[in-house]
Amino acid sequence: MWKNILAIMLFISINVSAQHYTPVDSESKIHFVIKNFGINTGGDLKDLKGEIYFNPENLTQSKFNVTVAVSTIDTDNEIRDKSLKSNEYFDASEFPVIRIVSSKISKTNKTLGGYYYFNGNLTIKGVTKPVSFPFQVKKVNNNYLFTGGFELDRTDFGLGEKNMVLSSKVVVSLSVSANKK
């Protein structure tokens, strides 16, 4: 009898745990926009890596731990890209990745399914700050597409603090494709 109870408990625990996914860099987009001299300027980051555990039926088991490589910054301007990789901005040689790690995933109060809320920490240039934002999840076969976005203050992370022509506000858009591992 105890064996049957243990087997049932094991079966239940396996079915409610989050599934393991890995981000697919080639199908994902990490984009940012900032005003430079009052004009929107944007760029992208690549080399998306990490682990995603997600189960919409058991969000307490869901977690995100994802990085992008600072060396991949692409603003369609080589001089600007080189400047952004320098120690005044991202300091790519000392801090090669930007990392986002969840602390809690929850459902939003939207009436439609597929909307969630991310709480966690963002680390840029060795500085870690809390970040929260809504995101949407779409199931694509056995995989997921996570989309969302947030704003940050670049000076909170020591990015170009002396530059007065850049807005301090940066808008980040995320579209992360993740395949089941």
CSV table of C-alpha atoms in Angstrom, one decimal:
chain,number,residue,atom,x,y,z
A,1,MET,CA,0.0,0.0,0.0
A,2,TRP,CA,2.8,2.5,0.9
A,3,LYS,CA,4.5,1.7,-2.4
A,4,ASN,CA,1.3,2.7,-4.3
A,5,ILE,CA,1.0,6.0,-2.3
A,6,LEU,CA,4.7,6.8,-3.0
A,7,ALA,CA,4.2,5.9,-6.7
A,8,ILE,CA,1.2,8.2,-6.9
A,9,MET,CA,3.0,11.1,-5.2
A,10,LEU,CA,6.0,10.7,-7.5
A,11,PHE,CA,3.7,10.7,-10.5
A,12,ILE,CA,2.0,13.9,-9.3
A,13,SER,CA,5.3,15.7,-8.6
A,14,ILE,CA,6.7,14.8,-12.0
A,15,ASN,CA,3.6,16.2,-13.8
A,16,VAL,CA,3.5,19.5,-11.9
A,17,SER,CA,7.2,20.4,-12.2
A,18,ALA,CA,8.2,22.9,-14.8
A,19,GLN,CA,9.5,21.8,-18.2
A,20,HIS,CA,13.1,22.7,-19.2
A,21,TYR,CA,13.6,25.0,-22.2
A,22,THR,CA,16.6,26.6,-23.8
A,23,PRO,CA,16.5,30.0,-25.6
A,24,VAL,CA,17.0,29.9,-29.4
A,25,ASP,CA,19.2,32.8,-30.2
A,26,SER,CA,18.5,32.7,-34.0
A,27,GLU,CA,14.7,32.9,-33.4
A,28,SER,CA,14.8,35.5,-30.6
A,29,LYS,CA,15.2,39.3,-30.5
A,30,ILE,CA,16.5,41.5,-27.7
A,31,HIS,CA,16.0,45.1,-28.8
A,32,PHE,CA,16.6,48.4,-27.0
A,33,VAL,CA,15.7,52.0,-27.8
A,34,ILE,CA,17.1,55.2,-26.3
A,35,LYS,CA,16.9,58.9,-27.3
A,36,ASN,CA,20.2,60.3,-28.6
A,37,PHE,CA,20.0,64.1,-29.2
A,38,GLY,CA,16.2,63.7,-28.9
A,39,ILE,CA,16.0,61.1,-31.7
A,40,ASN,CA,15.2,57.4,-31.1
A,41,THR,CA,18.2,55.2,-31.6
A,42,GLY,CA,18.1,51.4,-31.2
A,43,GLY,CA,20.1,48.3,-31.2
A,44,ASP,CA,20.0,44.6,-30.7
A,45,LEU,CA,21.9,42.1,-28.5
A,46,LYS,CA,22.5,38.4,-29.5
A,47,ASP,CA,24.1,35.3,-28.2
A,48,LEU,CA,21.1,34.5,-26.0
A,49,LYS,CA,21.9,31.6,-23.6
A,50,GLY,CA,20.5,30.2,-20.4
A,51,GLU,CA,17.8,28.1,-19.0
A,52,ILE,CA,14.0,28.5,-18.7
A,53,TYR,CA,11.8,26.3,-16.6
A,54,PHE,CA,8.1,27.0,-17.4
A,55,ASN,CA,4.8,25.4,-16.4
A,56,PRO,CA,1.7,27.6,-16.7
A,57,GLU,CA,-0.1,25.2,-14.3
A,58,ASN,CA,2.6,25.5,-11.6
A,59,LEU,CA,4.2,28.9,-11.8
A,60,THR,CA,6.1,28.4,-8.5
A,61,GLN,CA,8.3,26.0,-10.4
A,62,SER,CA,8.9,28.4,-13.3
A,63,LYS,CA,12.2,30.2,-13.5
A,64,PHE,CA,14.3,32.2,-16.0
A,65,ASN,CA,18.1,32.6,-16.0
A,66,VAL,CA,19.2,34.1,-19.3
A,67,THR,CA,22.1,36.0,-20.6
A,68,VAL,CA,23.1,38.0,-23.7
A,69,ALA,CA,26.6,38.8,-24.8
A,70,VAL,CA,27.6,42.5,-24.6
A,71,SER,CA,30.1,42.0,-27.4
A,72,THR,CA,27.1,41.5,-29.8
A,73,ILE,CA,25.7,45.0,-29.5
A,74,ASP,CA,24.6,46.1,-32.9
A,75,THR,CA,23.2,49.6,-33.5
A,76,ASP,CA,24.0,49.7,-37.3
A,77,ASN,CA,26.9,52.0,-36.5
A,78,GLU,CA,30.4,50.5,-35.8
A,79,ILE,CA,31.7,53.6,-34.1
A,80,ARG,CA,28.8,53.7,-31.7
A,81,ASP,CA,29.0,50.0,-31.1
A,82,LYS,CA,32.7,50.2,-30.2
A,83,SER,CA,31.8,53.1,-27.8
A,84,LEU,CA,29.0,51.1,-26.2
A,85,LYS,CA,31.4,48.2,-25.6
A,86,SER,CA,34.0,50.5,-23.9
A,87,ASN,CA,34.4,50.9,-20.1
A,88,GLU,CA,32.3,54.2,-20.2
A,89,TYR,CA,29.3,52.2,-21.1
A,90,PHE,CA,29.0,48.4,-20.9
A,91,ASP,CA,32.7,47.5,-20.4
A,92,ALA,CA,32.4,44.3,-22.5
A,93,SER,CA,35.9,43.1,-21.6
A,94,GLU,CA,35.2,43.2,-17.8
A,95,PHE,CA,31.5,42.4,-17.9
A,96,PRO,CA,30.8,40.2,-21.0
A,97,VAL,CA,27.2,39.3,-20.3
A,98,ILE,CA,23.9,40.9,-19.3
A,99,ARG,CA,21.9,38.6,-17.1
A,100,ILE,CA,18.2,38.4,-16.1
A,101,VAL,CA,17.1,36.0,-13.4
A,102,SER,CA,13.5,35.6,-12.1
A,103,SER,CA,12.6,35.4,-8.5
A,104,LYS,CA,8.8,35.0,-9.1
A,105,ILE,CA,6.6,34.3,-12.1
A,106,SER,CA,2.8,35.0,-11.6
A,107,LYS,CA,-0.4,35.3,-13.6
A,108,THR,CA,-1.6,38.8,-14.4
A,109,ASN,CA,-5.2,39.8,-13.9
A,110,LYS,CA,-5.9,39.9,-17.6
A,111,THR,CA,-9.0,37.9,-18.6
A,112,LEU,CA,-7.2,36.3,-21.6
A,113,GLY,CA,-4.8,33.4,-21.1
A,114,GLY,CA,-1.1,33.6,-21.7
A,115,TYR,CA,-0.3,36.7,-19.7
A,116,TYR,CA,2.1,36.6,-16.9
A,117,TYR,CA,4.2,38.8,-14.7
A,118,PHE,CA,8.0,38.6,-14.3
A,119,ASN,CA,9.8,39.7,-11.0
A,120,GLY,CA,13.5,39.3,-10.8
A,121,ASN,CA,16.9,40.9,-11.1
A,122,LEU,CA,18.8,42.4,-14.0
A,123,THR,CA,22.6,42.6,-13.9
A,124,ILE,CA,24.4,44.9,-16.2
A,125,LYS,CA,28.1,45.9,-15.7
A,126,GLY,CA,28.2,44.2,-12.3
A,127,VAL,CA,25.2,46.1,-11.0
A,128,THR,CA,22.1,44.2,-10.1
A,129,LYS,CA,18.7,45.9,-9.9
A,130,PRO,CA,15.2,44.5,-9.5
A,131,VAL,CA,13.0,44.4,-12.6
A,132,SER,CA,9.3,43.6,-13.0
A,133,PHE,CA,7.2,43.5,-16.2
A,134,PRO,CA,4.3,41.7,-17.8
A,135,PHE,CA,4.9,39.2,-20.6
A,136,GLN,CA,2.9,37.0,-22.9
A,137,VAL,CA,3.5,33.3,-23.6
A,138,LYS,CA,2.5,31.6,-26.8
A,139,LYS,CA,2.8,27.8,-27.2
A,140,VAL,CA,4.3,26.8,-30.5
A,141,ASN,CA,4.2,23.0,-30.9
A,142,ASN,CA,6.2,21.8,-27.8
A,143,ASN,CA,8.1,25.1,-27.5
A,144,TYR,CA,7.3,28.6,-26.2
A,145,LEU,CA,7.5,32.2,-27.4
A,146,PHE,CA,7.9,34.7,-24.6
A,147,THR,CA,7.3,38.4,-25.4
A,148,GLY,CA,7.5,41.4,-23.1
A,149,GLY,CA,9.4,44.5,-22.4
A,150,PHE,CA,10.5,47.0,-19.7
A,151,GLU,CA,12.1,50.3,-19.1
A,152,LEU,CA,15.3,51.0,-17.2
A,153,ASP,CA,17.4,54.0,-16.2
A,154,ARG,CA,20.9,53.5,-17.8
A,155,THR,CA,22.5,55.6,-15.1
A,156,ASP,CA,21.4,53.1,-12.4
A,157,PHE,CA,23.8,50.7,-14.0
A,158,GLY,CA,26.7,53.2,-14.6
A,159,LEU,CA,26.2,53.3,-18.3
A,160,GLY,CA,27.5,56.5,-19.8
A,161,GLU,CA,26.8,58.6,-16.8
A,162,LYS,CA,28.7,61.6,-18.2
A,163,ASN,CA,26.8,61.6,-21.5
A,164,MET,CA,24.3,64.4,-21.3
A,165,VAL,CA,22.8,64.0,-24.9
A,166,LEU,CA,21.5,60.5,-24.1
A,167,SER,CA,18.2,60.0,-22.4
A,168,SER,CA,18.5,58.1,-19.1
A,169,LYS,CA,15.4,56.0,-20.1
A,170,VAL,CA,16.0,52.9,-22.1
A,171,VAL,CA,13.1,50.8,-23.5
A,172,VAL,CA,13.9,47.1,-23.8
A,173,SER,CA,11.8,44.7,-25.9
A,174,LEU,CA,12.1,40.9,-25.6
A,175,SER,CA,11.0,38.2,-27.9
A,176,VAL,CA,12.5,34.9,-26.8
A,177,SER,CA,11.9,31.6,-28.5
A,178,ALA,CA,12.6,28.6,-26.3
A,179,ASN,CA,12.8,25.0,-27.3
A,180,LYS,CA,12.0,22.1,-25.0
A,181,LYS,CA,15.3,20.5,-23.8
